[in-house]
Coordinates of C-alpha atoms in Angstrom, one line a residue:
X4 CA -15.3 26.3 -0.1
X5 CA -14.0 23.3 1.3
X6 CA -10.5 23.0 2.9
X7 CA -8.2 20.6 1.2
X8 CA -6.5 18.5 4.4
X9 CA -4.4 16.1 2.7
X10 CA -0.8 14.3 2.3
X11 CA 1.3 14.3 -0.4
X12 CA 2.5 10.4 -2.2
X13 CA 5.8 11.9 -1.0
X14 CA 4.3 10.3 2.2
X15 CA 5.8 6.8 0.6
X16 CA 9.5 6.5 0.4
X17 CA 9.2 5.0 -3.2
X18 CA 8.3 8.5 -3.8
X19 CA 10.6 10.6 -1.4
X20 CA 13.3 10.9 -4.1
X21 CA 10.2 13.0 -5.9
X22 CA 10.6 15.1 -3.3
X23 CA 14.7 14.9 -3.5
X24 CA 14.5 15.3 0.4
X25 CA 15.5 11.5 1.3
X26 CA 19.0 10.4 1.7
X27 CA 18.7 6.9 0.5
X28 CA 21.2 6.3 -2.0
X29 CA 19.1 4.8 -4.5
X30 CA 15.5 4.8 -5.2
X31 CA 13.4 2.8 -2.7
X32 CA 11.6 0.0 -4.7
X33 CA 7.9 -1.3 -3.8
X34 CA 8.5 -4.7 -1.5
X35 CA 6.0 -7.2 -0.7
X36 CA 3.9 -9.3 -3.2
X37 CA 2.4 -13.0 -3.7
X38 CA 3.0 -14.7 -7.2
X39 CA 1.0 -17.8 -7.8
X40 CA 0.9 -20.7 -10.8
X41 CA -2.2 -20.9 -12.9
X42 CA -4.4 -22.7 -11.9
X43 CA -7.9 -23.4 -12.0
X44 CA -9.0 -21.0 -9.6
X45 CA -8.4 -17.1 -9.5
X46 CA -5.2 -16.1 -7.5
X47 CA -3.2 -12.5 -6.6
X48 CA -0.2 -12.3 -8.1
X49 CA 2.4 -9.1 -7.3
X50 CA 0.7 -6.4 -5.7
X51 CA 3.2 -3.3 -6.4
X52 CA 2.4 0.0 -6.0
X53 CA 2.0 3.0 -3.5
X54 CA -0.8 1.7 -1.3
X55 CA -3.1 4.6 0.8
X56 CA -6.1 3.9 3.0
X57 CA -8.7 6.4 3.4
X58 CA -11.5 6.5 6.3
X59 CA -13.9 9.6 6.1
X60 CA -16.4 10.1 8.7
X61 CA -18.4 12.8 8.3
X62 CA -15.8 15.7 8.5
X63 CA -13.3 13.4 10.1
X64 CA -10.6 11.9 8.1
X65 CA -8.1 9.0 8.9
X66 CA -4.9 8.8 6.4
X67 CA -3.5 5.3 6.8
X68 CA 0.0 5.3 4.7
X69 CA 2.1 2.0 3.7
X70 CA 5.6 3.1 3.7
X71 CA 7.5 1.2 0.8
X72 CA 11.4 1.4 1.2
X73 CA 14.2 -0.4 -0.1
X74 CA 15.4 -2.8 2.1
X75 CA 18.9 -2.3 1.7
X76 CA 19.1 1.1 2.8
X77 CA 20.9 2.3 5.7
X78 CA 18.6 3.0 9.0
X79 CA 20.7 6.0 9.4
X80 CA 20.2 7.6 5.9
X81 CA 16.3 6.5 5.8
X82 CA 14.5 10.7 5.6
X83 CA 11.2 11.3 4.8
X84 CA 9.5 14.9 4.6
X85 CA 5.7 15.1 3.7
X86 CA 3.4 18.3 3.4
X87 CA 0.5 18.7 5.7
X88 CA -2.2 21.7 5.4
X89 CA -3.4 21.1 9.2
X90 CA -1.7 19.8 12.0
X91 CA -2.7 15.8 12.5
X92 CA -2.6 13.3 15.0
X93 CA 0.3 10.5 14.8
X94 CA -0.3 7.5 15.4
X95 CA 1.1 3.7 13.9
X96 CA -0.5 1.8 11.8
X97 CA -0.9 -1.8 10.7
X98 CA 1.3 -3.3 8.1
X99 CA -1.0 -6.5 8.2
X100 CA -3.9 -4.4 7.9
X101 CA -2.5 -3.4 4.2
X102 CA -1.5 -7.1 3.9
X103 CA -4.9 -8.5 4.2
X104 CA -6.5 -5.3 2.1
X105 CA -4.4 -6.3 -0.8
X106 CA -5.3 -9.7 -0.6
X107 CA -8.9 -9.5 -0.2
X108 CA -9.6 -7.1 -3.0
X109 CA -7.2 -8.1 -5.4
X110 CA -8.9 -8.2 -8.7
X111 CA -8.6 -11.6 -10.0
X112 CA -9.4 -12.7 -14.1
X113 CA -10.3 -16.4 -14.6
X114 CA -10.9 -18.1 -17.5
X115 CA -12.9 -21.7 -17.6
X116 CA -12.6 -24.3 -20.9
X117 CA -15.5 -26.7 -22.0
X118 CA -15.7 -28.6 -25.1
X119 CA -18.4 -28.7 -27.3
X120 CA -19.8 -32.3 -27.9
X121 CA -18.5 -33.8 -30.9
X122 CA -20.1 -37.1 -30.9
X123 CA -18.7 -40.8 -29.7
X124 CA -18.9 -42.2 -26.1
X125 CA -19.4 -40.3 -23.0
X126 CA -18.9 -36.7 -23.2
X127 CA -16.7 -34.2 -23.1
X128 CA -18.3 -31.0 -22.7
X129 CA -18.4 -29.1 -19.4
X130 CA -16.4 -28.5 -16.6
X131 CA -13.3 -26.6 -15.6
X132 CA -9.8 -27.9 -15.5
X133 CA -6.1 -27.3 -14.5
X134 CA -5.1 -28.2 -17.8
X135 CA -7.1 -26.0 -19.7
X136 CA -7.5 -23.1 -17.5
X137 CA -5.2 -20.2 -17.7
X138 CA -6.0 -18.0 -14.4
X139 CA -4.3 -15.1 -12.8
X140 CA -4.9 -12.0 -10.7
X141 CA -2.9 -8.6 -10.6
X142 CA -3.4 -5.8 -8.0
X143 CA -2.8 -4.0 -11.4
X144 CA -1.5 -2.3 0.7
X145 CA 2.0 18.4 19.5
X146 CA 3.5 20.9 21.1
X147 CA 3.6 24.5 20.8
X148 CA 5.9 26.7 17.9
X149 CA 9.6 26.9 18.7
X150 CA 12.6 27.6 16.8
X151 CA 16.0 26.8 17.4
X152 CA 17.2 30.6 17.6
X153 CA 18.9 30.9 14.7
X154 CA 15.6 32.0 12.6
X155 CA 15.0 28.9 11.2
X156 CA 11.3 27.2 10.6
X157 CA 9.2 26.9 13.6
X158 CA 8.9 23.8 15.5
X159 CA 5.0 23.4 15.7
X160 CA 4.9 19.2 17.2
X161 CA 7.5 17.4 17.8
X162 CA 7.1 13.4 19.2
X163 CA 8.3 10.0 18.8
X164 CA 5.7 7.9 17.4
X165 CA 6.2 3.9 16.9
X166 CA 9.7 3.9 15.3
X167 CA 9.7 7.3 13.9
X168 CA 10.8 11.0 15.3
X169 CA 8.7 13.2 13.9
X170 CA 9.3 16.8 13.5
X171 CA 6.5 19.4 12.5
X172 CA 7.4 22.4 10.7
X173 CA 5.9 25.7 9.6
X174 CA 8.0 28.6 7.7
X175 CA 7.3 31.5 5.3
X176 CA 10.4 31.5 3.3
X177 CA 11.5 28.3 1.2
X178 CA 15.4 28.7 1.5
X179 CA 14.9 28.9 5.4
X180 CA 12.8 26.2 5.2
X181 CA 15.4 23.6 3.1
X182 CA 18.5 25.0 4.7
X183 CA 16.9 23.7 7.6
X184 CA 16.4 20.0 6.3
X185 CA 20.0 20.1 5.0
X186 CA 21.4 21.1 8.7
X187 CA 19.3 18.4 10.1
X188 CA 20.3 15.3 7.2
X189 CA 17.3 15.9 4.6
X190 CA 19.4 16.2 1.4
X191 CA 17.6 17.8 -1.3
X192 CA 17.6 18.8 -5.2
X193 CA 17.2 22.7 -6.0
X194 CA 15.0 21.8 -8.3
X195 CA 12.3 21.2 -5.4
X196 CA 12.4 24.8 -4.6
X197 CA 9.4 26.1 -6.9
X198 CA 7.0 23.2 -5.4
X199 CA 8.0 24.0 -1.8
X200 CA 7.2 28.0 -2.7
X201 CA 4.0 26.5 -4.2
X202 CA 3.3 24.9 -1.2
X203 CA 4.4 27.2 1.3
X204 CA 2.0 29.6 -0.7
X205 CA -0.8 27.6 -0.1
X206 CA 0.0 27.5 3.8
X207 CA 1.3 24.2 4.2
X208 CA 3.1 22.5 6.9
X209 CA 5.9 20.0 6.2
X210 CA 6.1 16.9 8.6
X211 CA 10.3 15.5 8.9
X212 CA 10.3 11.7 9.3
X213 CA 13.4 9.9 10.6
X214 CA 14.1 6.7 12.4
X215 CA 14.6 6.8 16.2
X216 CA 18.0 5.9 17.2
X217 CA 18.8 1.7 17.5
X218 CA 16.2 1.5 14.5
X219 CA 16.8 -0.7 12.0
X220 CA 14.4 -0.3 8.6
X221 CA 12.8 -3.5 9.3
X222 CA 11.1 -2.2 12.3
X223 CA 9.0 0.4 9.5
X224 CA 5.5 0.5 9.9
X225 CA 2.6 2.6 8.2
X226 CA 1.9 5.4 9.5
X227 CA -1.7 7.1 10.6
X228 CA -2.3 10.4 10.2
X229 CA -5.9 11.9 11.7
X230 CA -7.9 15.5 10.4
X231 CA -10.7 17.1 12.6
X232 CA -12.0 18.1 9.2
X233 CA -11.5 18.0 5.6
X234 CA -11.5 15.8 2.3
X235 CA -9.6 12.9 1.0
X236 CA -6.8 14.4 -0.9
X237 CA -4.0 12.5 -2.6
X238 CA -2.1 15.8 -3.9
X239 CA 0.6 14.4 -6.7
X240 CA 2.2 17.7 -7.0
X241 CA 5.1 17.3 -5.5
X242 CA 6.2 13.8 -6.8
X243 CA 6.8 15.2 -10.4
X244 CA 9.9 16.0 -9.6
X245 CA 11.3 12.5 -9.9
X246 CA 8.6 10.5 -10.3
X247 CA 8.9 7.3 -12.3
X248 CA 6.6 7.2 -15.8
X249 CA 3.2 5.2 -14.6
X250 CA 3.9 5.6 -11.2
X251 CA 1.0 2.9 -9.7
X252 CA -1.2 4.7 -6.9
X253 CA -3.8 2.4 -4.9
X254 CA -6.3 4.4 -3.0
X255 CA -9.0 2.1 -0.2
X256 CA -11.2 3.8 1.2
X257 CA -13.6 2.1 4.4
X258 CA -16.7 4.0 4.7
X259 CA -20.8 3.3 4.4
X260 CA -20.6 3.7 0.6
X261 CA -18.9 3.6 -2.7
X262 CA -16.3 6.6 -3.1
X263 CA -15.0 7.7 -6.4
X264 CA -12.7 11.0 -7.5
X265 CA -14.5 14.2 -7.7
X266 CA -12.5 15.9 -9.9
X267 CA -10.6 13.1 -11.7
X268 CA -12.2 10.9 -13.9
X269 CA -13.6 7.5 -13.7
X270 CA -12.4 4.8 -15.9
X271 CA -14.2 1.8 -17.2
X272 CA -11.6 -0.4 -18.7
X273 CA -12.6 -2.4 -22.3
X274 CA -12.1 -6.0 -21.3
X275 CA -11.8 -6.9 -24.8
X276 CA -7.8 -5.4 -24.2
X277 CA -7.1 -7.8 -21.5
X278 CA -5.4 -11.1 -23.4
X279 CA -7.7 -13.4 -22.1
X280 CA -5.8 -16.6 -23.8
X281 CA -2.6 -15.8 -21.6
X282 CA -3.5 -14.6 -18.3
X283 CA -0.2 -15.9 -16.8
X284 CA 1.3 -12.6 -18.1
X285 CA -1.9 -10.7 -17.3
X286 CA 0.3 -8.6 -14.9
X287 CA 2.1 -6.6 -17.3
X288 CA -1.0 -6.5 -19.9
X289 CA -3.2 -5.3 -17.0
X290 CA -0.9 -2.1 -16.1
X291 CA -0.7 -1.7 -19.8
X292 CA -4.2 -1.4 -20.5
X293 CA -5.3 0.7 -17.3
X294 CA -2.4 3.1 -18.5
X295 CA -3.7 3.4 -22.0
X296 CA -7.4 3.4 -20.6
X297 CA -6.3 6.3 -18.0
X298 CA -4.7 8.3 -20.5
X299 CA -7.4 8.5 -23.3
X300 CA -8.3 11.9 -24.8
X301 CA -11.3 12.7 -22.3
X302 CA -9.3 11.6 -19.0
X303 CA -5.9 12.8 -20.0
X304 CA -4.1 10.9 -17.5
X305 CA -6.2 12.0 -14.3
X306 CA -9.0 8.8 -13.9
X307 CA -9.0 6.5 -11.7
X308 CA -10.1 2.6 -12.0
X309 CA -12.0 0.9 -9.5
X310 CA -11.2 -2.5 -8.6
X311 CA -13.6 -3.5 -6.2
X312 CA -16.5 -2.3 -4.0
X313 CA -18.5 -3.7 -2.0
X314 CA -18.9 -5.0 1.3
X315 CA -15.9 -4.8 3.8
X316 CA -15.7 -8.3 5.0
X317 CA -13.6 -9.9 1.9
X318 CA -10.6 -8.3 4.3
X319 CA -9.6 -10.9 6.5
X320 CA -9.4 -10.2 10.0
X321 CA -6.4 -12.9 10.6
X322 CA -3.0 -11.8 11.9
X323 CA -4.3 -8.4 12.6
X324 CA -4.5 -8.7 16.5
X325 CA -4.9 -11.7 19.2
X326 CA -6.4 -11.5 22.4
X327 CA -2.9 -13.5 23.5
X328 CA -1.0 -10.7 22.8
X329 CA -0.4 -9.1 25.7
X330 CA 2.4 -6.4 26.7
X331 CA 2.6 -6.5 30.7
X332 CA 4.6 -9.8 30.7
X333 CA 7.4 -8.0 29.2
X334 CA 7.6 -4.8 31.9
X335 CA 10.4 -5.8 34.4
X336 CA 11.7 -9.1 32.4
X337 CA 14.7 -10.8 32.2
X338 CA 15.7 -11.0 28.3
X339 CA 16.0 -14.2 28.2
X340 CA 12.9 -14.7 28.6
X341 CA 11.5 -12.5 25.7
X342 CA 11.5 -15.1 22.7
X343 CA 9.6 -18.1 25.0
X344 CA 6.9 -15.0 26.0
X345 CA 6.4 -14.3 22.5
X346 CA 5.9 -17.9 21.5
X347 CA 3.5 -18.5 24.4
X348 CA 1.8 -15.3 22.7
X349 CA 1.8 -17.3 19.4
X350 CA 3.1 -14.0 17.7
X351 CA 6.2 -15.8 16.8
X352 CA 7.6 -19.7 16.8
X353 CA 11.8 -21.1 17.2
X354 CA 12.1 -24.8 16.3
X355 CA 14.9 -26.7 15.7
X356 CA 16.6 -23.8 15.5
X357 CA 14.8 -22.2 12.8
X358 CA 12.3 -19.2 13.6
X359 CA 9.0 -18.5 12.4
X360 CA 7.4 -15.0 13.0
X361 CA 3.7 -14.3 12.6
X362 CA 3.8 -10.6 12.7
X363 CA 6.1 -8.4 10.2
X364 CA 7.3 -6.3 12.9
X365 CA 8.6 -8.7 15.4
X366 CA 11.8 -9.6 14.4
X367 CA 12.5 -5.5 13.8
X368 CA 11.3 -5.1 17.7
X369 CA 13.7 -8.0 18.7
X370 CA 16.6 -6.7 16.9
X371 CA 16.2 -3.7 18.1
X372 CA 16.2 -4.1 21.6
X373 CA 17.9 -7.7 21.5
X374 CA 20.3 -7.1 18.8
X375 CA 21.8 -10.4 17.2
X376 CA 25.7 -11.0 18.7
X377 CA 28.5 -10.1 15.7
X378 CA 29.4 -13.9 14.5
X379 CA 25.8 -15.4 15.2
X380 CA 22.7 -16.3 13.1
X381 CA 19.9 -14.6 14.2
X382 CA 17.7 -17.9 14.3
X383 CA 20.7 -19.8 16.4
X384 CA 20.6 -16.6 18.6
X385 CA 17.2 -16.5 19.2
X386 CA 16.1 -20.1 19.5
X387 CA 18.3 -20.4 22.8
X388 CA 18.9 -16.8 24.0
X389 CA 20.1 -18.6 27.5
X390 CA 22.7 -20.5 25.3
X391 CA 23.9 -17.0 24.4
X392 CA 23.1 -15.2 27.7
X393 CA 26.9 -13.6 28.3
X394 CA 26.7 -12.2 24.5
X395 CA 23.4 -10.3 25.5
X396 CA 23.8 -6.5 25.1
X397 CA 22.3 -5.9 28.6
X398 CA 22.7 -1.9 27.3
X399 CA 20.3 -1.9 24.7
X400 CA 17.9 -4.3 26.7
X401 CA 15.2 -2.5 28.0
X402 CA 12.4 -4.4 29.5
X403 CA 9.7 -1.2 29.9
X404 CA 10.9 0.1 26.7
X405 CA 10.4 -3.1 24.8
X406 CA 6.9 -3.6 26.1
X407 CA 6.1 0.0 25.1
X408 CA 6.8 -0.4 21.9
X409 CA 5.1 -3.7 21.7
X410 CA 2.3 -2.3 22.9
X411 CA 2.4 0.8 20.5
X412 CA 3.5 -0.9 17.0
X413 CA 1.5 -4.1 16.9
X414 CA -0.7 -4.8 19.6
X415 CA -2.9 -0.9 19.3
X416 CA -2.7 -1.0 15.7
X417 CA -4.0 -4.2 15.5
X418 CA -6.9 -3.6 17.7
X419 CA -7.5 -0.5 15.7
X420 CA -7.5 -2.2 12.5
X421 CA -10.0 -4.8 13.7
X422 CA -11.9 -1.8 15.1
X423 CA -12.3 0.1 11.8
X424 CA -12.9 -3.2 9.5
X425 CA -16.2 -4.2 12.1
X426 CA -17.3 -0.2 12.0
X427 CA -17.2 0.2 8.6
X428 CA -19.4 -2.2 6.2
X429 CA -18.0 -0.9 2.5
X430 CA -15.3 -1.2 0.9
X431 CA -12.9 0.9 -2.6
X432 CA -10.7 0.1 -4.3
X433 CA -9.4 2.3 -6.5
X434 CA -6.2 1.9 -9.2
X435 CA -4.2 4.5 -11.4
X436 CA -0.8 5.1 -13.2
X437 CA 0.0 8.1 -13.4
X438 CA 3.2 10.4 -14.9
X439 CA 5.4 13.6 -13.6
X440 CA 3.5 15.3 -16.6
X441 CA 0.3 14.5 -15.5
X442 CA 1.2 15.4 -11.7
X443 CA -0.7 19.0 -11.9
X444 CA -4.1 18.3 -10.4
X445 CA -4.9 16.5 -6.8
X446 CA -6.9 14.0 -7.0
X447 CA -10.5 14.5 -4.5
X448 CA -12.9 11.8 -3.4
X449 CA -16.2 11.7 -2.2
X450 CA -18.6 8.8 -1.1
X451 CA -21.7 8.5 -4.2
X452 CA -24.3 5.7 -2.5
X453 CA -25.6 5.8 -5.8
X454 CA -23.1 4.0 -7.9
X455 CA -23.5 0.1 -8.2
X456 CA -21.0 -2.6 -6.6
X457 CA -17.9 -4.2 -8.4
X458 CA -16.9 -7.3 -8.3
X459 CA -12.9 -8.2 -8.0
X460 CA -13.5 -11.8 -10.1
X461 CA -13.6 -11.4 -14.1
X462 CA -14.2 -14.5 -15.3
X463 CA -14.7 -15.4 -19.1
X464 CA -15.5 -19.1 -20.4
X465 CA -13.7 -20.8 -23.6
X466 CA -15.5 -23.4 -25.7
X467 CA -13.7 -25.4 -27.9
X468 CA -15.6 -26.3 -31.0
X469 CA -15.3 -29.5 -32.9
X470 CA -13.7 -27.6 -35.7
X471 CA -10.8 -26.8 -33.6
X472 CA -11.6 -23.3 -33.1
X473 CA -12.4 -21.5 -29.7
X474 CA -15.2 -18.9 -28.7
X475 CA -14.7 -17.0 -25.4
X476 CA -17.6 -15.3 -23.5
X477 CA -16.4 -12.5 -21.8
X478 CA -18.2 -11.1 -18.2
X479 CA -20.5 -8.8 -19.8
X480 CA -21.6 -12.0 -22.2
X481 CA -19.8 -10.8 -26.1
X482 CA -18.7 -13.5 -27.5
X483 CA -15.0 -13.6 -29.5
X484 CA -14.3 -15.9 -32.0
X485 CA -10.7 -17.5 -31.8
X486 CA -9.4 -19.5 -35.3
X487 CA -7.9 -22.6 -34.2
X488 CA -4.0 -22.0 -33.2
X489 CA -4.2 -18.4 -33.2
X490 CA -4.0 -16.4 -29.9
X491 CA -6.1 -13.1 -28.7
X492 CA -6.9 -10.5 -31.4
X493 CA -4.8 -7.4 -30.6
X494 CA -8.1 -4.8 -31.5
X495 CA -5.4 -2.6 -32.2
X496 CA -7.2 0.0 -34.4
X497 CA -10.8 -1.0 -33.9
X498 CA -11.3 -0.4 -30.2
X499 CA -10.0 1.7 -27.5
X500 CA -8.7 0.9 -24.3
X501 CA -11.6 2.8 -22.9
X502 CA -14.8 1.6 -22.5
X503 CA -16.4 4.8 -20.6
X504 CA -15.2 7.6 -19.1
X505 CA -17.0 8.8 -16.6
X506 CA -17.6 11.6 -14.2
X507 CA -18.9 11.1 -11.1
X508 CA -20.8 13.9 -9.5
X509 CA -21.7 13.9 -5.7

């Protein structure tokens, strides 16, 4: 029997208020996201979701974790509590890295228009255009045990890691266990208490996340979490207990071949439900159709979709590290010299006093060690830092500190993430919605080499006949007829959203 090593969705803050542990005063809301116009060519639109990269080697697994928050919540009230079954290594991870993983495999739909020759000069058949194309994409990215004396949990790791102080803790007893989250700021829900005895049952560990002091929540970054041994586990459990209905989950996975979900089922969706005719909206039909696809009678709400597999290099390697980066011109420095470093470094740009960064964690670093004066702009501040020398808070500056930390959150995960993208040739991409009811199995994955490539384009053609009606051919070649003015039939009672459900065995 195989030991289940694994992290809990709780491990995203969208879904911390499943676990009622966080103190943010509202629910955290997925950030990030590109919208584009139709167009003639395929393009991502918003990518929302809870985003989780998998890397298995062997017995080895690598969690890679997106942390979505809301960005107006207070540093200072931003908790985060996950369950572990093993003790892992910390490390930080790359927020481009999820960047350019959601914009290389997001699944894109495309449709093309020709007309069919009806006679008179020149033609008009063939050919693509703006006009007539409607074309959009949805990503439908320790230490030994201690206690504090008074009988509490013990203390099995405990470390600062990137911008988070981590605690590690192990108890027998769920009251001991949450009175101890309450003393330290965790606020909870009583209703929690049966899934931590589950837990706790099952010999869990439970890993406290807060932001280190002078943190603002801009300075979040992903975390990494590393197993000697195990499976890749995405154990839902725990997030029924607040979880929004649908909740999106998007598992990757970097390996040497496909992966798909042992025990959950996989879903082939019935393109014939997507509304080819008005792919500016294909957004909200796309959720819609995985969600009815995911929670036909054979799946029952536990399948997954996959989006894309194939070969690793449609993830751009751009942003995700620069030999220019470097962190030693920072140990001893004046900080006034920090922002013209940085440019030199061509990690971030100020211009006419407007500034431009090219990482998503540098201005969190600056203002964390160079907070912005009360009264100022933070461009004006930073664009002329000697203009503003005698407002400097020469307190917080810490030149070794400050190079740490730039070392730590952006310049190792970088190189880590360019590591792992030239080791590992294949790339999954797998998609779900799922519901608090449906949260009672975890969901396994294992690699299959047998199982073929998918492609993230779907694109379908129009031809506009010379009696004013359309046909569309779809990917897989059917044909639909379209009566002239009238938009996509709805196949309401004739087919299902399904178009196999499958089990993948290993």
């Amino acid at each position: 029997m195989k030991t289940r090593y694994g992290l809990a969705l709780t491990a995203l803050t969208t879904l911390t208020a499943a676990l009622a542990l966080t103190t943010a005063p509202q629910e955290a809301r997925a950030c990030g996201g590109t919208f584009c116009d139709a167009g003639p060519q395929a393009m991502p639109v918003d990518q929302t979701g809870e985003n989780i990269l998998f890397i298995i080697d062997d017995q080895h697994v690598e969690v890679h974790i997106q942390i979505q928050y809301d960005p107006n919540t207070d540093a200072d009230k931003f908790a985060w509590v996950i369950p572990l079954q093993a003790l892992p290594e910390f490390s930080v991870g790359s927020e481009p890295l999820f960047q350019n993983l959601l914009a290389g495999s997001v699944p894109s739909y495309l449709l093309t228009s020709q007309s069919e020759f009806c006679g008179g000069s020149g033609s008009d058949s063939g050919g693509t255009t703006a006009g007539s194309s409607g074309t959009s994409g949805y990503d439908p990215t320790s230490g030994e045990s201690d206690t504090d004396g008074t009988g509490g949990p013990d203390i099995v790791a405990q470390a600062t890691v990137g911008a988070f102080d981590i605690v590690v803790l192990q108890s027998n007893s769920t009251p001991e266990l949450m009175q101890w989250l309450g003393d330290n700021g965790y606020q909870q829900d009583p209703n929690a208490a049966p899934i931590f005895d589950e837990y706790l049952k099952e010999g869990y560990l439970f890993a406290a996340f807060k932001l280190t002091t002078g943190v603002d929540v801009d300075s979040i970054h992903p975390v990494v979490l590393e197993f000697d041994t195990g499976e890749a586990c995405v154990p839902l459990r725990l997030t029924r207990i607040a979880a929004q209905e649908d909740m999106e989950v998007r598992t990757f996975f970097l390996g040497n071949n496909r992966v798909a979900p042992r025990n959950y089922r996989h879903v082939i969706v019935n393109p014939l439900k997507i509304d080819w005719l008005n792919l500016t909206n294909v957004a909200e039909n796309y959720k819609e159709v995985i969600t009815m696809a995911v929670d036909a009678l054979k799946s029952d709400g536990h399948g997954f979709v996959t989006e894309y597999a194939g070969v690793s290099g449609v993830v751009s390697q751009g942003g995700l590290f620069s030999s220019s980066w470097d962190a030693a011109p920072f140990v001893g420095a004046e900080a006034t010299t920090v922002v013209d470093t940085l440019s030199q470094q061509g990690i971030m740009e100020c211009f006419g006093g407007f500034c431009s960064y090219f990482h998503p964690l540098v201005s969190g670093l600056l203002g964390e060690f160079l907070p912005v004066p009360d009264g100022l702009a933070a461009d004006d501040f930073y664009s002329c830092l000697t203009c503003y020398e005698g407002l400097i808070d020469q307190d917080v500056w810490d030149a070794q500190l400050f190079a740490n930390a730039y070392q730590a959150r952006i310049i190792d995960p970088g190189q880590r993430a360019v590591d792992l993208l030239n080791a590992w040739p294949y790339l999954t991409r797998m998609y779900t919605t799922i519901s608090p009811g449906e949260m009672t199995v975890d969901p396994f994955f294992h690699e299959n080499p047998q199982l073929p490539d998918v492609s993230a384009s779907r694109t379908s053609q129009r031809t506009f006949l010379c009696s004013g009606d359309s046909v569309v051919r779809l990917p897989d070649n059917r044909e639909i007829f379209i009566p002239q003015g009238q938009g996509w039939p709805a196949f309401i009672d004739e087919l299902p959203y399904e178009e196999d459900i499958e089990e993948t065995m290993q």
